Amino acid sequence: MAIEVRNLNKRFGATVVCDNLNLDIPDGELVALLGPSGSGKTSLLRIIAGLEVPDSGSVLFHGEDATHTDVRERQVGFVFQHYALFPQMTIFENVAFGLRVRPARAKPGSGVATRPAEREIRAKVTELLKLVQLDWIADRYPHQLSGGQRQRVALARALAVEPRVLLLDEPFGALDAKVRKELRRWLRRLHDEMHVTSVFVTHDQDEAMEVADRIVVMNQGRIEQVGTPDEVYDHPATPFVLQFLGDVNLFRGRTGHAAHSPGGAVDDVHYVRPHELDVVADGIEGSWGAELSQALTLGPVTRLEFKRDDGSYVDVELPRASWQQLRESLRLAPGTRAGLRPRRITRFSAGGDNTLAHGPAAAI
């Protein structure tokens, strides 16, 4: 089921949450709406679901205007962050709920699905519980399950009604880091099996990069960029996208001038990600000198903090083995100096254009 969003506007009081949004979501794609709190991503998801009505604009399902279609007629499955399971019902009955509450009869042409026969319901629920690998606890209650298991039950319940579109609002936000990582990989595999058009909201960059076919980066009710994970990370359209998708060092200066431009005048803004910096001997051409402030090793990665001569700080990230080699070859330790040389620089000029420089560039 393809989804089209056209000239969509929505505000709550003075706050604009959807600012003339236009978006195409192809049939069968898994799309992440990524952005900070207040960016409008959940409001957009709720408008697609039919839980909110836009002030203007339209939402089309497979080319048909669904802007004012009742939520029950949209055939949308919705998964919330906090599961929303019925505590008094078994896992089996929770999954069966959406099928059991359907009317025995529906008006012709209403778009409302009718209730299946009881044997069909039982077969469908059993199939879905096997799909989410929870058929062995069908007779348990939600309080007897872990958070990850409850979220899988919520997903099975959403899939039970055979939705044309699956919508997920921060589906793993309430879980701990390890379970969250396991579930997002599981969701990706499940989507590859079912191919239901799916849209999920997240503020977690890693989650969006790992799970989604395409990422919609949102900020203050606007869409900053739409692209594959590689496209938005390697070719950010705006400074916001670049800074939101991971750590970055920011420098201001004039291209071709040493250090920072005098008097505080700025022609360009330069961005270098921590892992795009090489640590070399102090004084090497194409690098700038800095003093190592601290080194912190976290498992396989070491993060270094350097202080430049102008007082600004620069973060560098490198594999643990590389840090061990640097300590020996450069006798590097907190309080000693080294050179920092960028392999890649992204520049955003005052006019808003951005260019990408590879390899050592003029000092900034």
Coordinates of C-alpha atoms in Angstrom, one line a residue:
M1 CA 0.0 0.0 0.0
A2 CA 1.7 3.2 -1.2
I3 CA 1.1 6.3 0.9
E4 CA 1.2 9.9 -0.3
V5 CA 1.3 13.0 1.9
R6 CA 0.4 16.2 0.1
N7 CA 0.8 19.8 1.4
L8 CA 0.0 18.7 4.9
N9 CA -0.4 21.3 7.7
K10 CA -1.2 20.8 11.3
R11 CA -0.8 23.1 14.4
F12 CA -1.7 22.9 18.0
G13 CA -2.3 26.5 19.1
A14 CA 0.8 28.4 18.1
T15 CA 2.9 25.3 17.6
V16 CA 3.3 24.1 14.0
V17 CA 3.8 20.4 14.0
C18 CA 3.4 19.7 10.3
D19 CA 4.6 22.6 8.0
N20 CA 3.4 21.9 4.4
L21 CA 4.7 18.3 4.3
N22 CA 5.0 16.3 1.1
L23 CA 6.1 12.7 1.3
D24 CA 5.9 9.5 -0.8
I25 CA 6.1 6.1 0.8
P26 CA 6.3 3.3 -1.8
D27 CA 4.4 0.1 -1.4
G28 CA 6.2 -2.5 0.8
E29 CA 8.8 0.0 2.1
L30 CA 9.9 0.3 5.8
V31 CA 10.3 4.0 6.5
A32 CA 11.6 5.7 9.6
L33 CA 10.4 9.2 10.7
L34 CA 13.5 10.4 12.6
G35 CA 13.9 13.6 14.6
P36 CA 14.1 15.1 18.0
S37 CA 11.2 15.6 20.4
G38 CA 8.8 18.2 18.9
S39 CA 9.9 17.7 15.3
G40 CA 6.4 16.6 14.2
K41 CA 7.1 12.9 13.5
T42 CA 4.5 11.5 15.9
S43 CA 1.8 14.0 14.7
L44 CA 2.5 12.9 11.0
L45 CA 2.2 9.3 12.0
R46 CA -1.1 9.9 13.8
I47 CA -2.5 11.8 10.8
I48 CA -1.6 8.9 8.5
A49 CA -3.3 6.6 11.0
G50 CA -6.5 8.7 11.1
L51 CA -6.0 9.5 14.8
E52 CA -5.5 13.2 14.0
V53 CA -7.1 15.4 11.3
P54 CA -4.9 17.8 9.5
D55 CA -5.7 21.5 9.2
S56 CA -5.2 21.3 5.5
G57 CA -3.6 19.0 2.9
S58 CA -4.3 15.3 2.2
V59 CA -3.2 11.7 2.8
L60 CA -3.7 9.2 0.0
F61 CA -3.6 5.4 0.3
H62 CA -2.8 3.8 -3.0
G63 CA -3.9 6.9 -4.9
E64 CA -7.3 7.3 -3.0
D65 CA -7.9 10.2 -0.7
A66 CA -8.1 8.9 2.9
T67 CA -7.7 12.2 4.7
H68 CA -11.2 12.0 6.3
T69 CA -11.6 8.3 6.2
D70 CA -12.5 6.8 9.6
V71 CA -9.6 5.1 11.3
R72 CA -11.5 1.7 11.3
E73 CA -11.8 1.8 7.5
R74 CA -8.1 2.5 6.8
Q75 CA -7.0 -1.0 7.7
V76 CA -4.0 0.3 9.7
G77 CA -2.2 -1.6 12.3
F78 CA -0.8 0.6 15.2
V79 CA 1.9 -0.4 17.7
F80 CA 2.5 2.0 20.6
Q81 CA 5.6 2.4 22.7
H82 CA 4.0 1.1 25.9
Y83 CA 2.4 -2.0 24.4
A84 CA -1.2 -1.1 25.3
L85 CA -2.0 -4.7 26.0
F86 CA -5.1 -5.7 28.0
P87 CA -3.8 -7.0 31.4
Q88 CA -6.9 -9.1 32.1
M89 CA -6.6 -11.0 28.8
T90 CA -4.2 -13.9 27.9
I91 CA -1.6 -13.3 25.2
F92 CA -3.8 -15.3 22.8
E93 CA -6.9 -13.2 23.5
N94 CA -4.9 -10.0 23.2
V95 CA -3.8 -11.0 19.7
A96 CA -7.3 -12.1 18.8
F97 CA -9.0 -8.9 20.1
G98 CA -9.0 -7.0 16.8
L99 CA -10.6 -9.9 15.0
R100 CA -13.2 -10.6 17.7
V101 CA -14.5 -7.0 17.8
R102 CA -15.3 -6.8 14.1
P103 CA -19.0 -6.7 13.3
A104 CA -20.7 -9.9 12.3
R105 CA -22.1 -8.0 9.3
A106 CA -21.0 -4.7 7.7
K107 CA -22.7 -2.4 5.2
P108 CA -21.7 -3.1 1.6
G109 CA -19.0 -0.7 0.5
S110 CA -18.2 0.6 4.0
G111 CA -14.7 -0.8 3.9
V112 CA -15.2 -2.4 7.4
A113 CA -14.1 -6.0 7.5
T114 CA -16.4 -8.6 9.1
R115 CA -15.6 -11.0 11.9
P116 CA -14.0 -14.3 10.8
A117 CA -15.3 -17.6 12.0
E118 CA -14.0 -18.8 15.4
R119 CA -11.8 -21.5 13.8
E120 CA -10.3 -18.9 11.5
I121 CA -9.5 -16.6 14.4
R122 CA -7.8 -19.4 16.3
A123 CA -5.8 -20.4 13.3
K124 CA -4.7 -16.9 12.5
V125 CA -3.7 -16.1 16.1
T126 CA -1.7 -19.3 16.4
E127 CA 0.1 -18.5 13.1
L128 CA 1.0 -15.0 14.3
L129 CA 2.2 -16.2 17.7
K130 CA 4.5 -18.7 15.9
L131 CA 5.7 -15.9 13.6
V132 CA 6.7 -13.7 16.6
Q133 CA 8.1 -16.9 18.4
L134 CA 5.7 -16.7 21.3
D135 CA 3.2 -19.5 20.7
W136 CA 4.6 -21.4 23.7
I137 CA 3.2 -18.7 26.1
A138 CA -0.2 -18.1 24.5
D139 CA -2.0 -18.8 27.8
R140 CA 0.1 -16.4 29.9
Y141 CA -0.9 -12.8 30.8
P142 CA 1.0 -9.6 29.9
H143 CA 2.5 -9.1 33.5
Q144 CA 4.2 -12.5 33.1
L145 CA 6.1 -11.4 30.1
S146 CA 9.3 -9.4 29.6
G147 CA 9.2 -6.0 27.9
G148 CA 10.5 -7.4 24.7
Q149 CA 8.0 -10.2 24.6
R150 CA 5.1 -7.8 25.3
Q151 CA 6.2 -5.6 22.4
R152 CA 6.2 -8.7 20.1
V153 CA 2.7 -9.5 21.3
A154 CA 1.6 -5.9 20.5
L155 CA 3.1 -6.3 17.0
A156 CA 1.3 -9.7 16.5
R157 CA -2.0 -8.0 17.5
A158 CA -1.5 -5.2 15.0
L159 CA -0.8 -7.8 12.3
A160 CA -3.8 -9.9 13.1
V161 CA -6.2 -7.6 11.3
E162 CA -4.1 -7.9 8.1
P163 CA -3.3 -4.2 7.9
R164 CA -2.5 -2.5 4.6
V165 CA -0.2 -0.2 6.6
L166 CA 1.7 -0.9 9.8
L167 CA 2.5 2.2 12.0
L168 CA 4.8 2.0 15.0
D169 CA 5.3 4.9 17.4
E170 CA 8.7 4.6 19.2
P171 CA 8.1 0.8 19.4
F172 CA 11.2 0.0 21.3
G173 CA 11.7 3.2 23.3
A174 CA 10.7 1.7 26.7
L175 CA 13.1 -1.2 26.5
D176 CA 16.7 -1.5 27.6
A177 CA 19.6 -1.2 25.1
K178 CA 20.3 -4.9 24.5
V179 CA 16.6 -5.9 24.1
R180 CA 16.0 -2.9 21.8
K181 CA 18.9 -3.9 19.5
E182 CA 17.6 -7.5 19.3
L183 CA 14.1 -6.4 18.5
R184 CA 15.0 -3.9 15.8
R185 CA 16.9 -6.7 14.0
W186 CA 13.9 -9.0 14.5
L187 CA 11.6 -6.3 13.1
R188 CA 13.8 -5.9 10.0
R189 CA 13.7 -9.7 9.3
L190 CA 9.9 -9.8 10.0
H191 CA 9.3 -7.0 7.5
D192 CA 11.4 -8.8 4.8
E193 CA 9.1 -11.7 5.2
M194 CA 5.8 -9.9 5.2
H195 CA 6.5 -6.8 3.0
V196 CA 3.7 -4.7 4.7
T197 CA 4.2 -1.0 4.1
S198 CA 5.5 0.2 7.5
V199 CA 6.3 3.6 9.0
F200 CA 7.9 3.9 12.4
V201 CA 8.8 6.9 14.6
T202 CA 12.1 7.1 16.4
H203 CA 14.5 9.6 17.8
D204 CA 17.3 6.9 17.8
Q205 CA 19.6 7.4 14.9
D206 CA 21.1 3.9 15.2
E207 CA 17.7 2.4 15.1
A208 CA 16.7 4.3 12.0
M209 CA 20.0 3.5 10.2
E210 CA 19.8 -0.2 11.0
V211 CA 16.1 -0.9 10.3
A212 CA 14.8 1.4 7.7
D213 CA 14.8 1.3 3.9
R214 CA 14.5 5.1 3.9
I215 CA 14.8 7.7 6.5
V216 CA 12.7 10.9 6.7
V217 CA 14.6 13.4 8.9
M218 CA 12.3 15.9 10.5
N219 CA 12.9 19.1 12.4
Q220 CA 10.4 21.7 13.7
G221 CA 7.5 20.4 11.6
R222 CA 9.5 20.2 8.4
I223 CA 11.2 17.5 6.4
E224 CA 14.9 18.2 6.2
Q225 CA 15.8 15.2 4.0
V226 CA 14.5 11.9 2.7
G227 CA 16.9 9.2 1.6
T228 CA 18.4 5.8 2.3
P229 CA 20.5 5.5 5.4
D230 CA 23.7 5.8 3.4
E231 CA 22.4 8.9 1.5
V232 CA 21.4 10.9 4.6
Y233 CA 24.6 10.0 6.4
D234 CA 27.1 10.4 3.6
H235 CA 25.4 13.3 1.8
P236 CA 23.5 15.4 4.4
A237 CA 21.3 18.1 2.8
T238 CA 21.5 20.5 5.8
P239 CA 23.6 21.1 8.8
F240 CA 20.8 19.8 11.0
V241 CA 20.8 16.4 9.3
L242 CA 24.6 16.1 9.6
Q243 CA 24.7 17.0 13.3
F244 CA 21.6 14.9 14.2
L245 CA 23.1 11.8 12.6
G246 CA 26.0 11.3 15.0
D247 CA 28.7 13.2 16.7
V248 CA 30.5 15.9 14.7
N249 CA 33.2 18.6 15.2
L250 CA 32.3 22.0 14.0
F251 CA 34.9 24.6 12.8
R252 CA 34.4 28.1 11.5
G253 CA 36.8 29.8 9.1
R254 CA 37.7 30.8 5.6
T255 CA 38.7 28.1 3.2
G256 CA 42.4 28.4 2.4
H257 CA 43.2 30.5 5.5
A258 CA 45.0 29.2 8.5
A259 CA 43.2 28.6 11.7
H260 CA 40.1 30.7 12.4
S261 CA 39.3 33.8 10.4
P262 CA 40.3 37.0 12.2
G263 CA 37.8 39.3 14.0
G264 CA 35.3 36.5 14.2
A265 CA 34.2 36.9 10.6
V266 CA 33.0 33.6 9.1
D267 CA 32.8 32.6 5.5
D268 CA 32.3 28.8 5.9
V269 CA 31.3 26.3 8.5
H270 CA 33.2 23.0 8.4
Y271 CA 32.1 19.7 9.9
V272 CA 34.3 16.7 10.5
R273 CA 33.1 13.6 12.2
P274 CA 35.3 12.1 15.0
H275 CA 36.0 9.0 13.0
E276 CA 37.1 11.0 9.9
L277 CA 40.2 12.4 11.7
D278 CA 43.6 10.9 11.6
V279 CA 46.0 11.4 14.5
V280 CA 49.6 12.1 13.1
A281 CA 52.8 13.6 14.4
D282 CA 52.6 17.3 15.3
G283 CA 53.6 19.6 12.5
I284 CA 52.7 17.2 9.6
E285 CA 51.5 19.1 6.5
G286 CA 47.7 19.4 6.2
S287 CA 47.1 18.9 9.9
W288 CA 46.7 21.2 12.9
G289 CA 48.3 20.8 16.3
A290 CA 46.5 20.0 19.5
E291 CA 47.1 18.7 22.9
L292 CA 45.5 15.4 24.1
S293 CA 43.2 16.1 27.0
Q294 CA 41.9 12.6 27.7
A295 CA 41.4 9.1 26.2
L296 CA 38.5 6.9 27.0
T297 CA 38.3 3.3 25.8
L298 CA 34.8 1.8 25.5
G299 CA 35.2 -1.8 24.4
P300 CA 36.6 -1.9 20.9
V301 CA 36.5 1.9 20.4
T302 CA 38.7 4.6 21.9
R303 CA 37.5 8.2 22.1
L304 CA 40.1 11.0 22.3
E305 CA 39.6 14.6 23.3
F306 CA 42.1 17.2 22.0
K307 CA 42.4 20.9 22.9
R308 CA 43.4 23.2 20.1
D309 CA 45.6 26.2 20.6
D310 CA 42.6 28.5 20.3
G311 CA 40.9 26.7 23.3
S312 CA 38.4 24.7 21.3
Y313 CA 38.0 21.0 21.7
V314 CA 38.0 18.3 19.1
D315 CA 36.8 14.7 19.4
V316 CA 38.5 11.8 17.7
E317 CA 37.2 8.2 17.5
L318 CA 39.3 5.3 16.5
P319 CA 39.6 1.5 17.0
R320 CA 41.1 0.4 20.2
A321 CA 44.0 -1.3 18.4
S322 CA 44.8 2.0 16.5
W323 CA 45.0 3.9 19.8
Q324 CA 47.4 1.3 21.3
Q325 CA 49.7 1.8 18.2
L326 CA 49.5 5.6 18.5
R327 CA 50.6 5.5 22.1
E328 CA 53.7 3.6 21.1
S329 CA 54.6 5.3 17.8
L330 CA 53.8 8.9 18.9
R331 CA 54.4 8.4 22.6
L332 CA 50.9 9.9 22.9
A333 CA 49.4 10.5 26.4
P334 CA 47.3 13.2 28.0
G335 CA 49.3 16.4 28.0
T336 CA 51.3 15.6 24.8
R337 CA 50.8 17.1 21.4
A338 CA 49.8 15.6 18.0
G339 CA 48.5 16.6 14.7
L340 CA 44.9 16.2 13.5
R341 CA 44.3 15.6 9.9
P342 CA 40.8 15.3 8.4
R343 CA 40.2 12.7 5.7
R344 CA 36.9 14.3 4.8
I345 CA 35.3 17.7 5.4
T346 CA 31.7 18.8 4.8
R347 CA 31.3 22.6 4.3
F348 CA 28.1 24.6 4.6
S349 CA 28.6 28.1 3.3
A350 CA 26.7 31.1 4.6
G351 CA 24.5 30.8 1.5
G352 CA 23.3 27.4 2.5
D353 CA 25.2 25.4 -0.2
N354 CA 27.4 22.5 1.0
T355 CA 30.3 20.8 -0.6
L356 CA 32.4 17.8 0.4
A357 CA 36.1 17.8 0.5
H358 CA 38.1 14.5 0.6
G359 CA 41.6 14.1 1.9
P360 CA 43.7 16.8 3.7
A361 CA 42.3 20.2 3.1
A362 CA 43.6 23.7 3.9
A363 CA 43.7 24.3 7.6
I364 CA 40.6 25.7 9.2

